CSV table of C-alpha atoms and ligand atoms in Angstrom, one decimal:
chain,number,residue,atom,x,y,z
A,1,MET,CA,45.8,8.3,-74.5
A,2,ARG,CA,49.6,9.2,-75.5
A,3,ASP,CA,51.8,8.2,-78.7
A,4,PHE,CA,55.1,6.5,-78.4
A,5,LEU,CA,58.5,8.5,-78.9
A,6,VAL,CA,61.4,6.2,-79.8
A,7,ALA,CA,65.0,8.8,-80.2
A,8,GLY,CA,67.9,7.3,-81.2
A,9,ASN,CA,70.6,8.8,-79.7
A,10,TRP,CA,74.0,8.2,-81.9
A,11,LYS,CA,75.9,10.1,-80.2
A,12,MET,CA,80.0,11.1,-81.2
A,13,ASN,CA,79.0,8.1,-83.9
A,14,GLY,CA,78.8,8.0,-87.6
A,15,SER,CA,80.8,8.4,-91.0
A,16,SER,CA,78.7,9.5,-94.4
A,17,ALA,CA,78.4,6.1,-95.1
A,18,GLY,CA,77.5,4.2,-92.3
A,19,ASN,CA,74.8,6.8,-91.6
A,20,ALA,CA,73.1,6.6,-95.3
A,21,GLU,CA,73.1,2.7,-94.6
A,22,LEU,CA,71.7,3.2,-91.2
A,23,VAL,CA,68.9,5.8,-92.3
A,24,ALA,CA,67.3,3.6,-95.0
A,25,GLY,CA,67.9,0.3,-92.8
A,26,ILE,CA,65.5,2.4,-90.2
A,27,ILE,CA,63.3,3.8,-92.9
A,28,ALA,CA,62.4,0.8,-94.7
A,29,GLY,CA,61.5,-1.5,-91.4
A,30,ALA,CA,59.8,1.0,-89.3
A,31,PRO,CA,57.0,0.3,-87.9
A,32,ARG,CA,53.3,1.6,-89.8
A,33,SER,CA,51.3,2.6,-87.1
A,34,ASP,CA,50.3,6.2,-85.7
A,35,ARG,CA,51.3,5.7,-82.4
A,36,VAL,CA,55.0,5.0,-82.6
A,37,ARG,CA,56.7,8.6,-84.0
A,38,LEU,CA,60.9,7.4,-84.3
A,39,VAL,CA,63.6,10.4,-84.4
A,40,ILE,CA,67.3,10.1,-84.7
A,41,CYS,CA,69.6,12.2,-83.4
A,42,PRO,CA,73.4,12.0,-85.4
A,43,PRO,CA,76.0,14.3,-84.8
A,44,PHE,CA,75.9,18.2,-86.0
A,45,PRO,CA,78.7,17.2,-89.3
A,46,TYR,CA,75.6,14.9,-90.4
A,47,LEU,CA,72.3,16.3,-89.0
A,48,ALA,CA,72.0,17.8,-92.6
A,49,PRO,CA,72.4,14.8,-95.2
A,50,VAL,CA,70.1,13.3,-92.8
A,51,ALA,CA,67.9,15.1,-92.2
A,52,ALA,CA,67.6,15.4,-96.2
A,53,GLN,CA,67.9,11.3,-96.5
A,54,ALA,CA,64.4,11.4,-94.1
A,55,ALA,CA,62.8,13.9,-95.5
A,56,GLY,CA,59.0,12.7,-96.2
A,57,SER,CA,59.2,9.0,-94.2
A,58,GLY,CA,57.9,10.5,-91.0
A,59,VAL,CA,61.0,9.5,-88.9
A,60,ALA,CA,62.1,12.6,-87.7
A,61,VAL,CA,65.2,14.4,-86.8
A,62,GLY,CA,66.7,15.6,-83.4
A,63,ALA,CA,70.3,17.0,-82.5
A,64,GLN,CA,72.1,16.2,-79.9
A,65,THR,CA,72.5,19.3,-78.0
A,66,VAL,CA,72.5,23.2,-79.2
A,67,SER,CA,73.5,26.5,-77.8
A,68,GLN,CA,71.0,29.2,-75.6
A,69,HIS,CA,71.5,31.1,-78.0
A,70,GLU,CA,70.6,32.7,-80.8
A,71,SER,CA,73.6,33.7,-83.0
A,72,GLY,CA,77.0,35.9,-82.4
A,73,ALA,CA,80.6,35.5,-81.1
A,74,PHE,CA,80.1,32.0,-79.7
A,75,THR,CA,82.8,30.0,-81.6
A,76,GLY,CA,82.3,26.0,-82.0
A,77,GLU,CA,78.7,26.5,-81.1
A,78,VAL,CA,75.2,26.3,-83.1
A,79,ALA,CA,71.8,27.9,-83.0
A,80,PRO,CA,68.3,26.6,-82.3
A,81,GLY,CA,67.4,28.9,-86.1
A,82,MET,CA,70.3,26.1,-87.3
A,83,LEU,CA,68.8,23.7,-86.5
A,84,ARG,CA,65.7,24.5,-87.6
A,85,ASP,CA,66.5,26.0,-91.2
A,86,ILE,CA,68.4,22.0,-91.8
A,87,GLY,CA,65.4,20.1,-90.8
A,88,CYS,CA,65.2,19.3,-87.7
A,89,GLU,CA,62.3,19.0,-85.3
A,90,TYR,CA,63.8,17.8,-81.9
A,91,VAL,CA,67.1,18.7,-80.2
A,92,ILE,CA,68.0,16.2,-76.9
A,93,VAL,CA,68.2,19.4,-73.7
A,94,GLY,CA,70.8,18.5,-70.6
A,95,HIS,CA,71.9,15.3,-71.5
A,96,SER,CA,74.0,13.9,-68.5
A,97,GLU,CA,77.3,13.7,-70.4
A,98,ARG,CA,76.5,17.4,-71.3
A,99,ARG,CA,75.8,18.0,-67.7
A,100,GLU,CA,78.5,16.0,-66.7
A,101,LEU,CA,81.5,16.3,-69.0
A,102,TYR,CA,80.7,19.6,-70.5
A,103,GLY,CA,79.8,21.5,-67.2
A,104,GLU,CA,76.3,21.7,-68.2
A,105,THR,CA,73.8,23.4,-65.0
A,106,SER,CA,70.1,22.6,-64.7
A,107,ALA,CA,69.9,27.1,-65.0
A,108,THR,CA,71.7,25.8,-68.6
A,109,VAL,CA,69.8,23.5,-69.4
A,110,ALA,CA,66.5,25.6,-69.3
A,111,GLU,CA,68.1,28.3,-70.8
A,112,LYS,CA,68.3,26.2,-74.1
A,113,VAL,CA,65.3,24.4,-73.7
A,114,LYS,CA,63.9,27.9,-73.9
A,115,ALA,CA,65.9,28.8,-77.2
A,116,ALA,CA,65.2,25.7,-78.4
A,117,LEU,CA,61.2,26.0,-78.3
A,118,ASP,CA,61.6,30.0,-78.9
A,119,ALA,CA,63.1,28.9,-82.2
A,120,GLY,CA,60.3,26.0,-83.0
A,121,LEU,CA,62.0,22.9,-81.9
A,122,LYS,CA,60.9,20.2,-79.9
A,123,PRO,CA,63.0,19.8,-76.4
A,124,ILE,CA,64.1,16.2,-75.3
A,125,VAL,CA,64.5,17.5,-71.9
A,126,CYS,CA,66.8,15.0,-70.0
A,127,VAL,CA,67.0,13.9,-66.5
A,128,GLY,CA,67.8,11.1,-64.0
A,129,GLU,CA,70.0,10.9,-61.2
A,130,THR,CA,74.0,9.8,-59.8
A,131,LEU,CA,73.6,6.1,-58.7
A,132,GLU,CA,75.4,7.7,-55.6
A,133,GLN,CA,72.0,10.0,-55.2
A,134,ARG,CA,69.6,6.9,-56.3
A,135,GLU,CA,72.1,5.1,-52.9
A,136,SER,CA,71.3,7.9,-51.0
A,137,GLY,CA,67.7,8.6,-51.4
A,138,SER,CA,67.3,11.6,-53.3
A,139,THR,CA,66.4,10.2,-57.2
A,140,GLU,CA,62.9,12.2,-56.5
A,141,SER,CA,64.5,15.4,-55.4
A,142,VAL,CA,67.3,15.3,-57.9
A,143,VAL,CA,64.4,14.9,-60.8
A,144,GLU,CA,62.3,17.8,-58.9
A,145,GLU,CA,65.3,20.0,-58.6
A,146,GLN,CA,66.6,19.7,-62.6
A,147,LEU,CA,62.7,19.9,-64.1
A,148,GLY,CA,61.7,22.3,-61.7
A,149,ALA,CA,64.4,24.6,-63.2
A,150,VAL,CA,63.2,24.2,-66.9
A,151,ILE,CA,59.7,25.1,-65.7
A,152,ASP,CA,60.4,27.7,-63.6
A,153,LYS,CA,62.2,29.4,-67.1
A,154,VAL,CA,59.3,28.3,-69.6
A,155,GLY,CA,56.6,27.8,-68.3
A,156,ILE,CA,54.3,24.2,-67.7
A,157,ALA,CA,52.4,25.3,-70.9
A,158,ALA,CA,56.1,24.3,-72.4
A,159,PHE,CA,55.0,20.7,-72.1
A,160,ALA,CA,52.9,20.5,-74.7
A,161,THR,CA,55.7,20.5,-76.7
A,162,ALA,CA,58.8,19.3,-74.9
A,163,VAL,CA,59.0,15.9,-74.1
A,164,VAL,CA,61.1,14.8,-70.9
A,165,ALA,CA,63.6,11.9,-70.6
A,166,TYR,CA,64.2,10.2,-67.9
A,167,GLU,CA,67.8,8.7,-67.6
A,168,PRO,CA,69.5,6.9,-64.8
A,169,VAL,CA,72.9,7.7,-65.0
A,170,TRP,CA,73.9,5.0,-63.3
A,171,ALA,CA,72.1,2.9,-66.4
A,172,ILE,CA,73.1,4.6,-69.7
A,173,GLY,CA,75.7,2.9,-71.5
A,174,THR,CA,76.6,0.4,-68.7
A,175,GLY,CA,74.1,-2.1,-69.6
A,176,LYS,CA,72.2,-2.1,-66.7
A,177,THR,CA,68.8,-1.4,-67.1
A,178,ALA,CA,66.2,0.2,-64.2
A,179,SER,CA,63.5,-2.3,-63.6
A,180,PRO,CA,60.2,-1.2,-65.3
A,181,GLU,CA,59.1,-1.0,-61.9
A,182,GLN,CA,62.0,1.5,-61.1
A,183,ALA,CA,62.0,3.4,-64.0
A,184,GLN,CA,57.9,4.0,-63.8
A,185,GLU,CA,58.1,5.0,-59.9
A,186,VAL,CA,60.2,7.8,-61.5
A,187,HIS,CA,58.0,8.4,-64.0
A,188,ARG,CA,54.7,8.4,-62.1
A,189,HIS,CA,56.4,10.9,-59.6
A,190,ILE,CA,57.9,13.2,-62.6
A,191,ARG,CA,54.6,13.2,-63.9
A,192,ALA,CA,52.8,14.1,-60.8
A,193,LEU,CA,55.1,16.9,-60.6
A,194,LEU,CA,53.6,18.2,-63.9
A,195,ALA,CA,50.7,18.1,-62.6
A,196,GLY,CA,51.2,20.5,-59.7
A,197,HIS,CA,51.3,22.9,-62.4
A,198,GLU,CA,48.6,21.4,-64.9
A,199,SER,CA,47.4,18.8,-65.2
A,200,ASP,CA,45.7,18.2,-68.5
A,201,ILE,CA,49.6,19.0,-69.1
A,202,ALA,CA,51.2,16.3,-67.9
A,203,ALA,CA,48.6,13.8,-68.7
A,204,ALA,CA,49.8,14.4,-72.9
A,205,THR,CA,53.2,15.3,-72.1
A,206,GLN,CA,55.7,12.2,-73.5
A,207,ILE,CA,57.9,10.9,-70.6
A,208,LEU,CA,61.0,9.1,-72.3
A,209,TYR,CA,63.3,6.4,-70.4
A,210,GLY,CA,66.5,5.4,-71.2
A,211,GLY,CA,69.8,3.7,-69.7
A,212,SER,CA,70.3,0.7,-71.9
A,213,MET,CA,66.9,0.2,-73.2
A,214,LYS,CA,67.1,-2.7,-76.2
A,215,GLY,CA,64.8,-5.1,-77.8
A,216,GLU,CA,65.0,-7.2,-74.6
A,217,ASN,CA,63.9,-5.1,-72.2
A,218,ALA,CA,61.8,-2.5,-74.6
A,219,ALA,CA,58.2,-4.2,-74.4
A,220,GLY,CA,58.5,-4.4,-70.5
A,221,LEU,CA,59.4,-0.7,-69.8
A,222,LEU,CA,57.2,0.4,-72.6
A,223,ALA,CA,54.3,-1.4,-71.0
A,224,MET,CA,54.5,0.9,-68.0
A,225,PRO,CA,51.7,3.5,-67.9
A,226,ASP,CA,53.9,6.8,-67.7
A,227,ILE,CA,56.8,5.1,-69.8
A,228,ASP,CA,55.7,7.2,-73.5
A,229,GLY,CA,58.7,5.8,-75.5
A,230,GLY,CA,62.8,5.3,-75.4
A,231,LEU,CA,66.0,7.5,-75.4
A,232,ILE,CA,68.3,5.0,-77.0
A,233,GLY,CA,71.8,4.8,-76.8
A,234,GLY,CA,73.9,2.3,-77.9
A,235,ALA,CA,71.2,0.2,-79.3
A,236,SER,CA,70.0,3.2,-82.0
A,237,LEU,CA,73.6,2.4,-84.2
A,238,LYS,CA,72.0,-0.8,-85.6
A,239,ALA,CA,68.7,-0.3,-87.8
A,240,ALA,CA,67.9,-4.0,-86.6
A,241,ASP,CA,68.1,-3.1,-82.7
A,242,PHE,CA,66.7,0.2,-82.6
A,243,LEU,CA,63.5,-1.1,-84.9
A,244,ALA,CA,63.6,-4.1,-82.6
A,245,ILE,CA,62.4,-1.8,-79.9
A,246,ALA,CA,59.9,0.9,-82.0
A,247,GLN,CA,58.2,-2.6,-83.1
A,248,ALA,CA,58.1,-3.0,-79.0
A,249,ALA,CA,56.7,0.3,-79.2
A,250,ALA,CA,54.1,-0.4,-81.7
A,251,GLN,CA,52.9,-4.0,-79.9
A,252,GLY,CA,52.8,-1.6,-76.6
B,1,LIG,C1,72.1,7.5,-74.1
B,1,LIG,O1,72.7,8.2,-74.1
B,1,LIG,O2,71.1,8.9,-73.6
B,1,LIG,C2,71.3,6.2,-73.5
B,1,LIG,C3,70.4,6.1,-73.3
B,1,LIG,O3,72.8,5.7,-73.5
B,1,LIG,P1,72.3,4.0,-73.7
B,1,LIG,O4,70.7,3.1,-74.1
B,1,LIG,O5,73.0,3.4,-74.5
B,1,LIG,O6,72.2,3.4,-72.5
């Protein structure tokens, strides 16, 4: 049986004082369940203090993106080894905002996933279709292309460590959530895609749902057989909202 992972993507939000309060609230209210792992992903400047505050609490810390390069003349970039060095365990790779706003292609995402794994990080690999793609019936082929590029680069064995997040772009930050059935259909397809390479790995890979997940809709989504947690944006910025999702996972 797979454990649940509930990851908070804070995006470009936060402040030293606000983060300290948020992290303290999350640590204090985290479900006492061996089956639920929480991860919080603050912006780069706050990673080290948040990692220090969360150390020993069982709440893991992740970054929101990473360079595909190990070191060198890449002004403004952050290397995977640096993230490990300051206590990060996870990194979100290929979020749709990175793909859309910063031109990250599936090939770049695959390189970043490889670099993250090489440095000992657990990548959370985001895939998902736009509304236009869904309406034109290409959801499955979009996800296949995005995930296929990563599998081709790192091999299926990497998904013993890597996590997949299915995030329909039309549901991110819009308040429109995929129904549990809509999400399950794509999650099942993703698992089948992985199983086409190696069924044991596919059975163990955590596949998260992301897109306007909140306390009110989490239980329905998390009850689906192939949904193993959530990647949470807006609802990760308040401890009570994030913990409501974590509690739904703990009861799932
Ligand atoms: C996200 O950005 O990964 C996300 C799922 O955002 P939201 O929960 O706000 O839709």
